[in-house]
PDB file of C-alpha atoms in Angstrom:
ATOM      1  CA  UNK A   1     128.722 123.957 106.825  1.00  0.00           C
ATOM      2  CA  UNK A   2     130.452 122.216 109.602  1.00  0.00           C
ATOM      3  CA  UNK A   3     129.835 118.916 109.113  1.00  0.00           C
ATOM      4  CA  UNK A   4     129.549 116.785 112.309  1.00  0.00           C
ATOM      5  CA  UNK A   5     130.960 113.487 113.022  1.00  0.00           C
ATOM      6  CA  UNK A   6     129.120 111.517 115.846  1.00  0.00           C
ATOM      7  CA  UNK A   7     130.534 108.040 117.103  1.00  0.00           C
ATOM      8  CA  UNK A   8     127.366 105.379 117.233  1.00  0.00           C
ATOM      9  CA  UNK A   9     130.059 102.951 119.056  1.00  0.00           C
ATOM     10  CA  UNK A  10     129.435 105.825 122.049  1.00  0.00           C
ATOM     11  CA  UNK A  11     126.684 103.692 123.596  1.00  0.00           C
ATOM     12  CA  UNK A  12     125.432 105.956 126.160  1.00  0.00           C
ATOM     13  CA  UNK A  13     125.081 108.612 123.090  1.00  0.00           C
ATOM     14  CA  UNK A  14     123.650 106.144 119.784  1.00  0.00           C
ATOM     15  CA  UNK A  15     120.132 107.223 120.255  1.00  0.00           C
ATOM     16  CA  UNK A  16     120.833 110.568 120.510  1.00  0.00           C
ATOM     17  CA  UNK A  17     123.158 110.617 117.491  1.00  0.00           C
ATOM     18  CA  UNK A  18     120.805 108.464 115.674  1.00  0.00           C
ATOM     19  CA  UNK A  19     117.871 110.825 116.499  1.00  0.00           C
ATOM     20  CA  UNK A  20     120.129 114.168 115.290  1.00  0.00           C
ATOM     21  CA  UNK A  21     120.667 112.133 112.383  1.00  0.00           C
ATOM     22  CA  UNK A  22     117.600 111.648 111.798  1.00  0.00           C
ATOM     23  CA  UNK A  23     116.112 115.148 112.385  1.00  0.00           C
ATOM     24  CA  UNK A  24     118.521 116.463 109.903  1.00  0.00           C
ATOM     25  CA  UNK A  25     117.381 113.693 107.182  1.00  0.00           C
ATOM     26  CA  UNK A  26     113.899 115.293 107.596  1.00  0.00           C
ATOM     27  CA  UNK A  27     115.229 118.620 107.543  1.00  0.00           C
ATOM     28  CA  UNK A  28     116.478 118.273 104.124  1.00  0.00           C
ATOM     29  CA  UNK A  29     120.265 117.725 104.995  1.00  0.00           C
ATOM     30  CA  UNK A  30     122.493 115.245 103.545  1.00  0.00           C
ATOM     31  CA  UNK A  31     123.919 112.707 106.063  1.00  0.00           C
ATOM     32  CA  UNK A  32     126.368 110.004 105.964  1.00  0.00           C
ATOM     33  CA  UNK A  33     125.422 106.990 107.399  1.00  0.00           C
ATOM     34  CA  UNK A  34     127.418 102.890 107.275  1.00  0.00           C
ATOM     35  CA  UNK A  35     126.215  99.811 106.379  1.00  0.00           C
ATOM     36  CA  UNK A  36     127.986  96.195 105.759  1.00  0.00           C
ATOM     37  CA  UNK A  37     128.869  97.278 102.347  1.00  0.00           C
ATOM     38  CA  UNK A  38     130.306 100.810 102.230  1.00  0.00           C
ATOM     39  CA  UNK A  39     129.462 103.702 103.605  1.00  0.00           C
ATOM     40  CA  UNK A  40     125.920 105.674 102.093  1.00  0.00           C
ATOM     41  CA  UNK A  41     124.477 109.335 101.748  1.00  0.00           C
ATOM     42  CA  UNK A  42     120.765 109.407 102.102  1.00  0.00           C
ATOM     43  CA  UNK A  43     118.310 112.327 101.909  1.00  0.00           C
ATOM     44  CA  UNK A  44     114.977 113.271 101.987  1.00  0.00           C
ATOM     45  CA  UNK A  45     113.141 111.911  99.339  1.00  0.00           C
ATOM     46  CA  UNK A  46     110.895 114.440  99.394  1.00  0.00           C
ATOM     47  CA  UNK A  47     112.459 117.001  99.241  1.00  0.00           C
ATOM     48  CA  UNK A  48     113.083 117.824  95.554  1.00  0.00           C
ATOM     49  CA  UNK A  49     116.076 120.463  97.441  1.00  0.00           C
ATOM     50  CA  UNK A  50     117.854 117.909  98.792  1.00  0.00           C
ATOM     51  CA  UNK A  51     118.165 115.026  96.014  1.00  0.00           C
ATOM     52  CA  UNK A  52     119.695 117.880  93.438  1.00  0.00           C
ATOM     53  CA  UNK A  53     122.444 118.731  96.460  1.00  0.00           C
ATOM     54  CA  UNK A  54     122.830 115.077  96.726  1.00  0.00           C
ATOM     55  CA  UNK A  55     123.521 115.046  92.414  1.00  0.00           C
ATOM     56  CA  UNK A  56     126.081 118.066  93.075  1.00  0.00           C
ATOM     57  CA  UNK A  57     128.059 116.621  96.037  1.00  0.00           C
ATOM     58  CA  UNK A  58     128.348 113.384  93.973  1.00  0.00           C
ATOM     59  CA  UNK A  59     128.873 114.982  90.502  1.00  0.00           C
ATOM     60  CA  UNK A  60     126.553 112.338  89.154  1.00  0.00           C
ATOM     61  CA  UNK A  61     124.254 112.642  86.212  1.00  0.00           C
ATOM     62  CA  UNK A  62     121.160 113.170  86.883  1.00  0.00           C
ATOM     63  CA  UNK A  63     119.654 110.273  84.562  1.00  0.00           C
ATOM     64  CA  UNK A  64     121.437 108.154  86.868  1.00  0.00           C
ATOM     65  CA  UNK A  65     118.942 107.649  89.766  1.00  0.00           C
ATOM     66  CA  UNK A  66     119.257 106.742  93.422  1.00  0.00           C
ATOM     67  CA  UNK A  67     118.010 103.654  95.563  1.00  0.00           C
ATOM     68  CA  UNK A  68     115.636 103.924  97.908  1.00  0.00           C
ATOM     69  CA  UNK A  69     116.440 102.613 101.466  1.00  0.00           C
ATOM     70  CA  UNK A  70     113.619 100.479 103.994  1.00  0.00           C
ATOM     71  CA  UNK A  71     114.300  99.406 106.996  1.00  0.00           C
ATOM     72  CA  UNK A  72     111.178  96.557 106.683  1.00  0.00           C
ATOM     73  CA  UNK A  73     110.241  94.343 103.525  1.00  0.00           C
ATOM     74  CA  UNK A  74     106.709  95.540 103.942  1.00  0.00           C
ATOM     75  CA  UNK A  75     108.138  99.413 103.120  1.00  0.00           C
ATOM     76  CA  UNK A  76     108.544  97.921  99.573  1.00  0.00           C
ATOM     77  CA  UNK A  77     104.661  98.167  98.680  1.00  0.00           C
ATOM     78  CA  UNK A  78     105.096 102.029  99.363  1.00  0.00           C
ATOM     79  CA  UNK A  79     107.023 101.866  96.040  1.00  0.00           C
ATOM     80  CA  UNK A  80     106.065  99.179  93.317  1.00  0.00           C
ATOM     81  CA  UNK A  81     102.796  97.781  92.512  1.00  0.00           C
ATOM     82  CA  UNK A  82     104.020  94.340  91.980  1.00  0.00           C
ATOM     83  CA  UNK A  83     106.480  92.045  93.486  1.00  0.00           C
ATOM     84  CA  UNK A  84     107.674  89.591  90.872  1.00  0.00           C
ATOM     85  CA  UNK A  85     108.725  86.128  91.929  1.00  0.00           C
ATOM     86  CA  UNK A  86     112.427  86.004  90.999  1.00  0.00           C
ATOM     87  CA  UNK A  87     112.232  89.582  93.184  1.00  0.00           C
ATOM     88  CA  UNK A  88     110.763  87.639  96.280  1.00  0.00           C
ATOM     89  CA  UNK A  89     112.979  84.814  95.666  1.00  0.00           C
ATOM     90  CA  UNK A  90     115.550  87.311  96.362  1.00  0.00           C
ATOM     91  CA  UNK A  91     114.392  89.237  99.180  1.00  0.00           C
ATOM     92  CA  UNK A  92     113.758  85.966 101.537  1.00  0.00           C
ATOM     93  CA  UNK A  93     117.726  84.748 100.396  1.00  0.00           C
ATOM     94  CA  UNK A  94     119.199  87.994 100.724  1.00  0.00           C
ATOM     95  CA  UNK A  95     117.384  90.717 102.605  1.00  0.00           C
ATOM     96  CA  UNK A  96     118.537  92.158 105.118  1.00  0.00           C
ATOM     97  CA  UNK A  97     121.879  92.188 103.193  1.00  0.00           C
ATOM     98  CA  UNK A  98     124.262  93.889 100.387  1.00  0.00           C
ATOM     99  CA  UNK A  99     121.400  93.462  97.553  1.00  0.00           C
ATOM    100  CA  UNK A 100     119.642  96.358  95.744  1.00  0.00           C
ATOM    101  CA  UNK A 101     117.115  95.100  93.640  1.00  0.00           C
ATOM    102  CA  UNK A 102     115.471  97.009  90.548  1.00  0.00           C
ATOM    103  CA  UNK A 103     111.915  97.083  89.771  1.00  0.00           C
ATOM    104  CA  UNK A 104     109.557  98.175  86.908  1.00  0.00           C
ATOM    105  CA  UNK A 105     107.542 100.236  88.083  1.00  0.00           C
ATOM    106  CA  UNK A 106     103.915 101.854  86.239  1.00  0.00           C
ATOM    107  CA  UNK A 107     104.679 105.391  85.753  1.00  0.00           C
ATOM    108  CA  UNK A 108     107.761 105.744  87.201  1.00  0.00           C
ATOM    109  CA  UNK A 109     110.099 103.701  85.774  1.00  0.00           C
ATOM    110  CA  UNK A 110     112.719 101.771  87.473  1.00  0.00           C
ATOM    111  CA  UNK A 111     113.197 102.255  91.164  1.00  0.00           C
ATOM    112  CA  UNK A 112     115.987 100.472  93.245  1.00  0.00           C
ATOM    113  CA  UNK A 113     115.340  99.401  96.456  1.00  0.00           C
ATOM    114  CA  UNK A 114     117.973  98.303  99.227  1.00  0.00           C
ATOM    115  CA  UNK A 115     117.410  97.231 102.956  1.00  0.00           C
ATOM    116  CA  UNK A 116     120.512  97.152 104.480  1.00  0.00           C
ATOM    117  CA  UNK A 117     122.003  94.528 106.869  1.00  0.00           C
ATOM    118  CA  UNK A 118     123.355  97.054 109.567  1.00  0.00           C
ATOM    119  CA  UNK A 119     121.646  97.919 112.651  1.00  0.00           C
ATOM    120  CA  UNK A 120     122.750 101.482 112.342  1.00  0.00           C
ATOM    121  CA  UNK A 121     121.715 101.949 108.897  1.00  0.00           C
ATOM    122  CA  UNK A 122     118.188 100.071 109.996  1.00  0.00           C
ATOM    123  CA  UNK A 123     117.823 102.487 112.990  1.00  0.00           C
ATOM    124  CA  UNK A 124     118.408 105.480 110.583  1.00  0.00           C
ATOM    125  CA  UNK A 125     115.801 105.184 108.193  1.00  0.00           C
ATOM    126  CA  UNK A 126     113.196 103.478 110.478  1.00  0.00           C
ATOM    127  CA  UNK A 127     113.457 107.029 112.990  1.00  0.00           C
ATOM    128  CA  UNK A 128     113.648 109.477 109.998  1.00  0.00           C
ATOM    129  CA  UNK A 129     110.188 108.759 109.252  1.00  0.00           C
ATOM    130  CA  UNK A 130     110.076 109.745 105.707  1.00  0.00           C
ATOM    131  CA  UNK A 131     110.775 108.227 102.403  1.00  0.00           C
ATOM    132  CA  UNK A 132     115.193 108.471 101.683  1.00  0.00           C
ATOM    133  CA  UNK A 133     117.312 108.101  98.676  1.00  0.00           C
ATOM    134  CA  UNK A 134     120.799 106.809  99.345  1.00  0.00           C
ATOM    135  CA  UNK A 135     123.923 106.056  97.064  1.00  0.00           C
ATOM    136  CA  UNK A 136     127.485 105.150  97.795  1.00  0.00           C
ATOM    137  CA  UNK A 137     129.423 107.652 100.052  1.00  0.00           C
ATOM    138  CA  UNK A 138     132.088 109.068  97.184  1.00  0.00           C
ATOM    139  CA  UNK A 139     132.718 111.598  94.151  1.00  0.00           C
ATOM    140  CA  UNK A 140     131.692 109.675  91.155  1.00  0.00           C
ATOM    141  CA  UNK A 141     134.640 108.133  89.740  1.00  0.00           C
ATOM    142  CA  UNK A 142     136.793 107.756  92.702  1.00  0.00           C
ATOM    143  CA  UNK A 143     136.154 104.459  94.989  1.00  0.00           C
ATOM    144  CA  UNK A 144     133.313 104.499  97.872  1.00  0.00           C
ATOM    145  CA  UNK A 145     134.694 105.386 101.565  1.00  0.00           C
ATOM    146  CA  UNK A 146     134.531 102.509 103.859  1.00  0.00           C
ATOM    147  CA  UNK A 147     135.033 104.580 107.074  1.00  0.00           C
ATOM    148  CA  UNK A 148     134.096 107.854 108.014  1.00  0.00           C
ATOM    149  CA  UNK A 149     137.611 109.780 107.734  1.00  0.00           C
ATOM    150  CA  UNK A 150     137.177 109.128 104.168  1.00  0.00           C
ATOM    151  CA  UNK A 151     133.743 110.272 104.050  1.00  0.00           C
ATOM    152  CA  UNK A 152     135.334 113.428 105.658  1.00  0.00           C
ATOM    153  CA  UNK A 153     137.621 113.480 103.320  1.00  0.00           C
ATOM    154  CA  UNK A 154     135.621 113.602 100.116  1.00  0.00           C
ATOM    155  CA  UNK A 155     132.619 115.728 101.869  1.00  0.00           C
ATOM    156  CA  UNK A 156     133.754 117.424 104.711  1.00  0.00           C
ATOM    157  CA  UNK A 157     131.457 120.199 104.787  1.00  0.00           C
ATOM    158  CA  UNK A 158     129.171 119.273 102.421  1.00  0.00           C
ATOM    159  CA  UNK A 159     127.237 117.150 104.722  1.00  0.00           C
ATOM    160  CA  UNK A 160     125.282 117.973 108.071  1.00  0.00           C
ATOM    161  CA  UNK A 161     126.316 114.319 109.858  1.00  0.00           C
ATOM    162  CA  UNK A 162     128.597 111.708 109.407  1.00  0.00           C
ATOM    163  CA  UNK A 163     127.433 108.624 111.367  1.00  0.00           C
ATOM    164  CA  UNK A 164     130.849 106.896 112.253  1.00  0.00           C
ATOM    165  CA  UNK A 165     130.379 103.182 112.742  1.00  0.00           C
ATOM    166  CA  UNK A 166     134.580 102.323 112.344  1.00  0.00           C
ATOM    167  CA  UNK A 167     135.459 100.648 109.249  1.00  0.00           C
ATOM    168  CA  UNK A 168     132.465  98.490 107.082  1.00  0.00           C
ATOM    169  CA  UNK A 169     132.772  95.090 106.895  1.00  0.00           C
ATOM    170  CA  UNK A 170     132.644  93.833 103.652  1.00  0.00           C
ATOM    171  CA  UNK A 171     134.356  96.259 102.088  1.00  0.00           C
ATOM    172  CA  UNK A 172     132.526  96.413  98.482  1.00  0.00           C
ATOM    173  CA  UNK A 173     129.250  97.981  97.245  1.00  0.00           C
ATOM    174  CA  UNK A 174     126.009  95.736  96.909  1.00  0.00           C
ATOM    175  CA  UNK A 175     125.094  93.776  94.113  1.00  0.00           C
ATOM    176  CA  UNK A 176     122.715  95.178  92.145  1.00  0.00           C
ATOM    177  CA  UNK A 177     120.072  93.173  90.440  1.00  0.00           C
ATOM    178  CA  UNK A 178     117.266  94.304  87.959  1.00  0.00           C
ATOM    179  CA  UNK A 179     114.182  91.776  88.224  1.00  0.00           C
ATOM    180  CA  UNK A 180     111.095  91.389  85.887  1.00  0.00           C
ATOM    181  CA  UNK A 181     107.896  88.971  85.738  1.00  0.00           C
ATOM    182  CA  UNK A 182     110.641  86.723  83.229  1.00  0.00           C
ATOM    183  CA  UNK A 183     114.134  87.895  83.975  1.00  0.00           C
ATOM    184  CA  UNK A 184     116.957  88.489  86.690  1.00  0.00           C
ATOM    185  CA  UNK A 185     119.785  90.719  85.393  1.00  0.00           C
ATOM    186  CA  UNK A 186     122.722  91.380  87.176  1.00  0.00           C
ATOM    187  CA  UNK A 187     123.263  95.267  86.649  1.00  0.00           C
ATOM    188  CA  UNK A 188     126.621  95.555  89.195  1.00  0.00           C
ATOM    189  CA  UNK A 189     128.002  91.888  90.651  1.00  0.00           C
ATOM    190  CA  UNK A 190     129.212  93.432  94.144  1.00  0.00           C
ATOM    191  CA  UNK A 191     129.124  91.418  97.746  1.00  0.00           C
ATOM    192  CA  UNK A 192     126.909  88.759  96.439  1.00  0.00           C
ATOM    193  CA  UNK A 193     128.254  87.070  93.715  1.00  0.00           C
ATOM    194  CA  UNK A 194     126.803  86.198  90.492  1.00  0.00           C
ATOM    195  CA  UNK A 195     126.653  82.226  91.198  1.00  0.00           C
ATOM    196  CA  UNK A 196     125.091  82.988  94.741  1.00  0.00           C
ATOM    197  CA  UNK A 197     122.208  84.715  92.809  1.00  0.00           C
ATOM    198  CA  UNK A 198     122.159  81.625  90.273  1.00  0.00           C
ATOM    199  CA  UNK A 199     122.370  79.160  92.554  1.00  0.00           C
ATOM    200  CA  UNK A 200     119.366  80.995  94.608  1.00  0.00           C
ATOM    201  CA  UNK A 201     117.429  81.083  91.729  1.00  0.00           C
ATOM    202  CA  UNK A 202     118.221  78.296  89.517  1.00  0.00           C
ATOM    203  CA  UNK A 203     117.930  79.733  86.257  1.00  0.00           C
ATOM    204  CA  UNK A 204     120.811  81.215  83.886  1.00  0.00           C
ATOM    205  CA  UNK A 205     121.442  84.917  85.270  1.00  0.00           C
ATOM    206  CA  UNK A 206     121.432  87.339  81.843  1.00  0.00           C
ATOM    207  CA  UNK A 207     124.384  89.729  82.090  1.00  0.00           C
TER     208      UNK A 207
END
């Protein structure tokens, strides 16, 4: 596959990049995409196809799962049944921003959630339209690309797009929290620190 690299800093071209990004998500492709933390992969959600390539190109287990991207807080009732209140403490603080949060859900078990603070990534899932998993653009084991030369790098033809944004900001993956009706626990401490999430919550933070 020849994987393409299209520059969203090309103003006169974003939409159109955005929208072949997009188009290819829906198609079942994988796609590279940035946000304020690191750069992502997302796919299709629904397309059972697509989330197995996305296990092979990372060499990640498959008990491991993926977190689901939304571009809009109200997305999130697509996915759990219930909101707890430490969650929605959360979400006002933090959302847009590097959090992924991890709910309970009936009959499906955990499912992560993250709506990222970049307009790029924003534009991205808002036009594909359909549900997308994402995780952190690298090989298991080796450290997440923060531009796309290194997501080019590890996945050059592996991938249908590469969004290139330049380099991400921050640098570092999200934090990753796991939230329950009685407890916040901090799975991965990542761009939000563990006393941001304790002070924004006022309560002792399990670990």
């Amino acid at each position: 596959m020849d994987t393409k690299l299209l520059d969203t800093k090309d103003i006169s071209n974003y939409t159109a990049h955005v929208n072949s990004a997009a188009e290819a998500l829906r198609q079942g492709e994988l796609v590279a995409f940035p946000t304020e933390t690191v750069y992502g992969i997302a796919v299709n959600a629904q397309m059972a196809g697509a989330v197995a390539s996305l296990y092979d190109v990372k060499n990640r287990p498959r008990e491991k799962e993926f977190a689901y991207l939304i571009s809009d807080p109200g997305d999130i009732r697509d996915l759990v049944e219930h909101i707890p209140f430490y969650a929605q403490v959360l979400m006002r603080e933090f959302w847009p921003g590097p959090l992924t949060i991890v709910f309970s859900s009936a009959g499906r078990g955990d499912v992560g959630v993250r709506f990222p603070g970049h307009k790029v990534a924003q534009d991205l899932i808002m036009g594909a339209g359909v549900p997308l998993l994402a995780t952190s653009a690298n090989v298991s084991g080796k450290p997440p690309a923060t531009d796309a030369q290194k997501v080019l790098e590890y996945f050059g033809g592996r991938l249908a797009i590469i969004l290139d944004d330049g380099p991400s900001d921050l640098k570092t993956p999200s934090t990753v929290v796991k939230v329950t009706q009685d407890s916040c626990v901090i799975l991965r401490e990542g761009a939000i620190r563990e006393e941001q999430i304790t002070n924004c919550l006022s309560v002792r933070i399990e670990r």
